[in-house]
mmCIF file with all atom_site columns, C-alpha atoms in Angstrom:
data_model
loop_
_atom_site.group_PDB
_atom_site.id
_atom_site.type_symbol
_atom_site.label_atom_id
_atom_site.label_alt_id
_atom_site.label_comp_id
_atom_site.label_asym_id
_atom_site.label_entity_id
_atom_site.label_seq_id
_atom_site.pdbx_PDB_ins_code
_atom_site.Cartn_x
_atom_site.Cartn_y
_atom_site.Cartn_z
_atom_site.occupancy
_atom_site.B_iso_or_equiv
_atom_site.pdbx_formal_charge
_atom_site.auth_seq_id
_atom_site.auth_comp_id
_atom_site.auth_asym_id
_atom_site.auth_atom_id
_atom_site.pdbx_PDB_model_num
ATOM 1  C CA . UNK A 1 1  ? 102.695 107.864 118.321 1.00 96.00 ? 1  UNK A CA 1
ATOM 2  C CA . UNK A 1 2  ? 104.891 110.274 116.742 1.00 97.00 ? 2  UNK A CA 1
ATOM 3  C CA . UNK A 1 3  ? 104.452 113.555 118.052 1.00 97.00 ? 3  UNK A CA 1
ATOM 4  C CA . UNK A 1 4  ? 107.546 115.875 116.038 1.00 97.00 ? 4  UNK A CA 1
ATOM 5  C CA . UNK A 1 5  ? 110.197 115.472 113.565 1.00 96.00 ? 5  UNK A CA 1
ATOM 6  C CA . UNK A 1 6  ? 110.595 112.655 111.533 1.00 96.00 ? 6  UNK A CA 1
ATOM 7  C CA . UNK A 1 7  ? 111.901 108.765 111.300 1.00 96.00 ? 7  UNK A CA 1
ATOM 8  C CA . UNK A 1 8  ? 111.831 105.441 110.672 1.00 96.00 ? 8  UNK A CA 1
ATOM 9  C CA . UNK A 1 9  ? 110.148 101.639 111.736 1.00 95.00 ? 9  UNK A CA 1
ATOM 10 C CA . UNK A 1 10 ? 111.476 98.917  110.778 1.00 95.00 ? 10 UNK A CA 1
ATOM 11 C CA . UNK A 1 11 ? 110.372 94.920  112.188 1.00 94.00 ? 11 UNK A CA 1
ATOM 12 C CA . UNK A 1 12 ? 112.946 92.219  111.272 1.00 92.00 ? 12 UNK A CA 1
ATOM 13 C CA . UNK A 1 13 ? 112.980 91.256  107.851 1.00 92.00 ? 13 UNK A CA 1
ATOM 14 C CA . UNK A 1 14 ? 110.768 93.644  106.387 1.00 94.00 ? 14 UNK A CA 1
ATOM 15 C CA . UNK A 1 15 ? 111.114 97.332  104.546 1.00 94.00 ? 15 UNK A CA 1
ATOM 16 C CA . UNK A 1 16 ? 111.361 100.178 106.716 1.00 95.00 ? 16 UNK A CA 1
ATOM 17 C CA . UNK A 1 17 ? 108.898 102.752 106.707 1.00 95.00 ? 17 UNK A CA 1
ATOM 18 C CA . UNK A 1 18 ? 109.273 106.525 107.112 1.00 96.00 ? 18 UNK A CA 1
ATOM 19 C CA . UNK A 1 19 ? 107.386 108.306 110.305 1.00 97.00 ? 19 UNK A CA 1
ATOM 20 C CA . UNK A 1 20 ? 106.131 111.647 110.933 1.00 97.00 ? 20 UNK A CA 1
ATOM 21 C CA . UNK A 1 21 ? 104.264 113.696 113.433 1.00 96.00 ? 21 UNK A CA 1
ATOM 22 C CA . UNK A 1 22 ? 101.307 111.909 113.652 1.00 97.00 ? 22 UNK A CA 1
ATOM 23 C CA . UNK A 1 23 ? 102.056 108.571 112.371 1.00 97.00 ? 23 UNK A CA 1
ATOM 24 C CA . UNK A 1 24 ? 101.149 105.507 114.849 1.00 97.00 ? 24 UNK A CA 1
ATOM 25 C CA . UNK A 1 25 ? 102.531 102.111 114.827 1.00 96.00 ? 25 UNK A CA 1
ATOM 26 C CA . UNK A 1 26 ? 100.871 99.579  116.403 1.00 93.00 ? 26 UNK A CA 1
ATOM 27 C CA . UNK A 1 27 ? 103.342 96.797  117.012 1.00 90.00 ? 27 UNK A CA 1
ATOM 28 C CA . UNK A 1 28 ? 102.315 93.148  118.618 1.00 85.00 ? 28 UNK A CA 1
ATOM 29 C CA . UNK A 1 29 ? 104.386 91.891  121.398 1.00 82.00 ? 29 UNK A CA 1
ATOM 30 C CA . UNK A 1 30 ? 107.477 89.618  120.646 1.00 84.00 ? 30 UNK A CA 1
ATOM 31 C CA . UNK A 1 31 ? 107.981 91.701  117.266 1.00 90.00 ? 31 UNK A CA 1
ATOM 32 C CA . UNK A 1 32 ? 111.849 92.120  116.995 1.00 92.00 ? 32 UNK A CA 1
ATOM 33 C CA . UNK A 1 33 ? 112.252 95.556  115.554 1.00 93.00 ? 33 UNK A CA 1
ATOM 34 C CA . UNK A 1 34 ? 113.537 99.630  115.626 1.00 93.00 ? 34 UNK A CA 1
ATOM 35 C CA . UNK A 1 35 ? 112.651 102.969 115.572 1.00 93.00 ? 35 UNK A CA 1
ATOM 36 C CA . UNK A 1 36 ? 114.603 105.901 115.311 1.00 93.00 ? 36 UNK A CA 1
ATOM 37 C CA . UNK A 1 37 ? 114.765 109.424 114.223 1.00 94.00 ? 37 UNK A CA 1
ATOM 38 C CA . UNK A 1 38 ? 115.848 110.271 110.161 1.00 94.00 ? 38 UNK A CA 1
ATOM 39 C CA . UNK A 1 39 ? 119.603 111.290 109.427 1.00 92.00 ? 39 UNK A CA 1
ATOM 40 C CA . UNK A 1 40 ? 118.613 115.037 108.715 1.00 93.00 ? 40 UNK A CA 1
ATOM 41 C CA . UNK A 1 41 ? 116.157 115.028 111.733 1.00 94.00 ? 41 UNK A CA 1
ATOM 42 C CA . UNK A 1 42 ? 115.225 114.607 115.682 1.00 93.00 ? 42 UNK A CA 1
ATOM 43 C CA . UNK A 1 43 ? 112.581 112.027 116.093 1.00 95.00 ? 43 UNK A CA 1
ATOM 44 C CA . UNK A 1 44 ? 109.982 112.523 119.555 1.00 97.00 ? 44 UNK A CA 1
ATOM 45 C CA . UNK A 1 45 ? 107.121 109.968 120.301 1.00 95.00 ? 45 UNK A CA 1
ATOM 46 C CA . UNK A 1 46 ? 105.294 108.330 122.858 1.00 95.00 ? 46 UNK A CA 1
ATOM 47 C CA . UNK A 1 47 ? 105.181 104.659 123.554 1.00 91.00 ? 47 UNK A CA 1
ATOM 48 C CA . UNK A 1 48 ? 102.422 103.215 125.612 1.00 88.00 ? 48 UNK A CA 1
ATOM 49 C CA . UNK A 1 49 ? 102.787 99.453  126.857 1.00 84.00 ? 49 UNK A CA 1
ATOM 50 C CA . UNK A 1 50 ? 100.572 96.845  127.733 1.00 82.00 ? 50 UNK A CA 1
ATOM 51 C CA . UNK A 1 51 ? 101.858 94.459  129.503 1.00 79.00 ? 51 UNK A CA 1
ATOM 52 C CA . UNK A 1 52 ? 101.470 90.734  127.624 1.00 78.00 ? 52 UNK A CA 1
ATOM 53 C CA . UNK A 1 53 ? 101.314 87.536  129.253 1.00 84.00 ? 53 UNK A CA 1
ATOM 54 C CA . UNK A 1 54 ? 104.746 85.509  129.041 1.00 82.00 ? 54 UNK A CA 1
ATOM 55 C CA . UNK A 1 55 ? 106.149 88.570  126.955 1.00 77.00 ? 55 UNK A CA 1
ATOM 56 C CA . UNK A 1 56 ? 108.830 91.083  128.216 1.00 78.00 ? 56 UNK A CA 1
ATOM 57 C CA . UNK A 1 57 ? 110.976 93.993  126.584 1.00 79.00 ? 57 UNK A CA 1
ATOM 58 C CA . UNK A 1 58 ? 114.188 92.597  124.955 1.00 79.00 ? 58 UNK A CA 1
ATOM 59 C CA . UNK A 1 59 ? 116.954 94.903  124.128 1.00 82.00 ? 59 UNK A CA 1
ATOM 60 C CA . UNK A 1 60 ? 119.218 93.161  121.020 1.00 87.00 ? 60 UNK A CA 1
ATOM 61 C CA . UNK A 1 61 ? 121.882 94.782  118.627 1.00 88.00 ? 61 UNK A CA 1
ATOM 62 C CA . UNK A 1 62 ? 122.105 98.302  117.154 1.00 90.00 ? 62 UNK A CA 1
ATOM 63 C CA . UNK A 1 63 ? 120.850 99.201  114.258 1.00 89.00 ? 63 UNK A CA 1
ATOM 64 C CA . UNK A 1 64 ? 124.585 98.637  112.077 1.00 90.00 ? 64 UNK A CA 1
ATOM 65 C CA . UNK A 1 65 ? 125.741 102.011 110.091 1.00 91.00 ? 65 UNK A CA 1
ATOM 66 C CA . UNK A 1 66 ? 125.604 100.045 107.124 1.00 92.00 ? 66 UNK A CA 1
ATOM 67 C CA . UNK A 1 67 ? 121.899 99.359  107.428 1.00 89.00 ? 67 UNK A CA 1
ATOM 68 C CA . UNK A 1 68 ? 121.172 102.800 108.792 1.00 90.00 ? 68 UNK A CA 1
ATOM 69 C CA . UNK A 1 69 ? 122.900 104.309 106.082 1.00 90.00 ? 69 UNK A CA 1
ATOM 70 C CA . UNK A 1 70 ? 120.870 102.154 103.272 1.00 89.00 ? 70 UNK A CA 1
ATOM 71 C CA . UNK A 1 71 ? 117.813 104.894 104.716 1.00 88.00 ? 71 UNK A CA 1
ATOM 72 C CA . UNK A 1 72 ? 116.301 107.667 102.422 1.00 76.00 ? 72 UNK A CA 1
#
């Protein structure tokens, strides 16, 4: 849940989507993706997690420049 400022979500292959104070994502387990504030902003939120059977938290790559940069 997004609680100030504003950012972006973005799962693997797909188009990333803006987020603001408010905005919730709901994302499933084993969903590689990122989340992150917007170049001309701070980003806050809270993440809740529930643990999943056979799933864990994965930390991969950073987000490139290059694909930051491609942002609105």
């Amino acid at each position: 849940m997004v609680t100030e400022g504003r950012g972006y979500y973005q799962e693997w292959s797909k188009e990333a989507q803006e987020l603001k104070a408010g905005d919730v994502v709901n994302i499933p387990a084993e969903v590689k993706h990122w989340h992150g504030a917007a170049k001309d902003s701070w980003f806050s939120h809270i993440a809740l997690s529930v643990p999943a059977e056979g799933a864990s938290t994965e930390w991969l790559e950073e987000v490139s420049d290059a694909e930051y940069a491609k942002l609105k």
